């Protein structure tokens, strides 16, 4: 969302980095992000590029932490028909198998189950992809490892799909801007955003911060995993599926340059990208999807 004053854009300084309050990291997985790693994150590694991350994804300890997140979120079984309860019955065996497959680079994502849900205020249906439980565990492990790296880059007025942020935070910022004298609002909606993200450009954005080729290859495998829609199976050429654990993080990464460009141009853009927000919230705020 862009808000301008009557005559020109009013610039409100956010600083080049978020404040300590807005960057509170009580959400990080401390078995991965130790004090030493967090210190390196704050000081900034050379070139802002991180190496040797795949070993952290492969660890059984990371996969167990990822499993806990998957279990809390619940959800349906994927195309292999294995639900959360069945995965837990052989938890140690499943975790060790995933760890070994990731370590030996034999892990392959299974097809995503395509389903459709009602789209609020429209007759259209919103497509969702349901990964298998095993794939959700691996994606959660990836997110635990890379999210702090990307979060350090993200701008303060990006609110969707981010730790300790939500719709009401975006609304409060909108209200503050209006009280500060902003009078013009521009509303932008990127249609079918998740489905239209180009894989090549997205992976270039990932490569800016992650030099670990094995981890990049693993992330890309989730972009290209098959989709099972009824009896039809196809391989997507663009997009990152809504419903996948790492999709929101990757979607924010792809729009990050837009946040930067608007900020550098002196505009105030408040972006909230959570399509799952209650309708009352997204009708009150002006958002960019």
Coordinates of N, CA and C in Angstrom, one line a residue, residues 1 3 156-160 164-177 270-273 281-282 284-287:
X1 N 0.8 -1.2 0.0 CA 0.0 0.0 0.0 C 0.9 1.2 0.0
X3 N 0.8 5.4 0.6 CA 0.1 6.5 1.1 C 0.9 7.7 0.8
X156 N 10.6 -3.1 7.4 CA 9.7 -3.0 8.5 C 8.2 -3.0 8.2
X157 N 7.9 -2.5 7.0 CA 6.4 -2.3 6.7 C 5.9 -3.5 5.8
X158 N 6.6 -4.6 5.8 CA 6.1 -5.8 5.2 C 5.5 -6.7 6.4
X159 N 4.2 -7.0 6.3 CA 3.6 -7.6 7.5 C 3.1 -9.0 7.2
X160 N 2.9 -9.5 6.0 CA 2.3 -10.8 5.8 C 3.3 -11.9 5.9
X164 N 5.8 -12.9 14.4 CA 5.3 -11.8 15.3 C 4.7 -10.6 14.6
X165 N 4.1 -10.9 13.5 CA 3.4 -9.8 12.7 C 2.1 -10.3 12.2
X166 N 1.2 -9.4 12.0 CA -0.1 -9.9 11.5 C -1.0 -8.7 11.0
X167 N -2.2 -9.1 10.6 CA -3.1 -8.1 10.0 C -3.3 -6.9 10.8
X168 N -3.5 -7.1 12.1 CA -3.8 -5.9 13.0 C -2.6 -5.0 13.1
X169 N -1.4 -5.5 13.0 CA -0.2 -4.7 13.0 C -0.2 -3.8 11.8
X170 N -0.6 -4.3 10.6 CA -0.6 -3.5 9.4 C -1.7 -2.5 9.5
X171 N -2.8 -2.8 10.1 CA -3.9 -1.9 10.2 C -3.5 -0.7 11.2
X172 N -2.8 -1.0 12.2 CA -2.4 0.0 13.1 C -1.4 1.0 12.4
X173 N -0.6 0.4 11.6 CA 0.4 1.3 10.8 C -0.4 2.2 9.8
X174 N -1.4 1.6 9.2 CA -2.2 2.4 8.3 C -2.9 3.6 9.0
X175 N -3.4 3.3 10.2 CA -4.0 4.3 11.0 C -3.0 5.4 11.4
X176 N -1.8 5.0 11.8 CA -0.8 5.9 12.2 C -0.4 6.8 11.0
X177 N -0.3 6.3 9.8 CA 0.0 7.1 8.7 C -1.1 8.1 8.3
X270 N 2.8 -0.1 2.7 CA 2.5 -1.1 3.8 C 1.9 -2.3 3.1
X271 N 2.7 -3.4 3.2 CA 2.3 -4.6 2.4 C 1.9 -5.7 3.3
X272 N 0.7 -6.3 3.0 CA 0.2 -7.4 3.8 C -0.2 -8.5 2.8
X273 N 0.5 -9.6 2.9 CA 0.3 -10.6 1.8 C -0.4 -11.9 2.3
X281 N -10.5 -7.8 8.0 CA -9.2 -7.1 8.1 C -8.8 -6.6 6.7
X282 N -8.9 -7.5 5.7 CA -8.4 -7.1 4.4 C -9.3 -6.1 3.7
X284 N -10.5 -3.6 5.3 CA -10.3 -2.3 6.0 C -8.9 -1.7 5.6
X285 N -8.0 -2.6 5.3 CA -6.6 -2.1 5.0 C -6.4 -2.1 3.5
X286 N -5.5 -1.3 3.0 CA -5.1 -1.4 1.6 C -3.9 -2.1 1.5
X287 N -3.8 -3.2 0.7 CA -2.7 -4.1 0.7 C -2.2 -4.4 -0.7

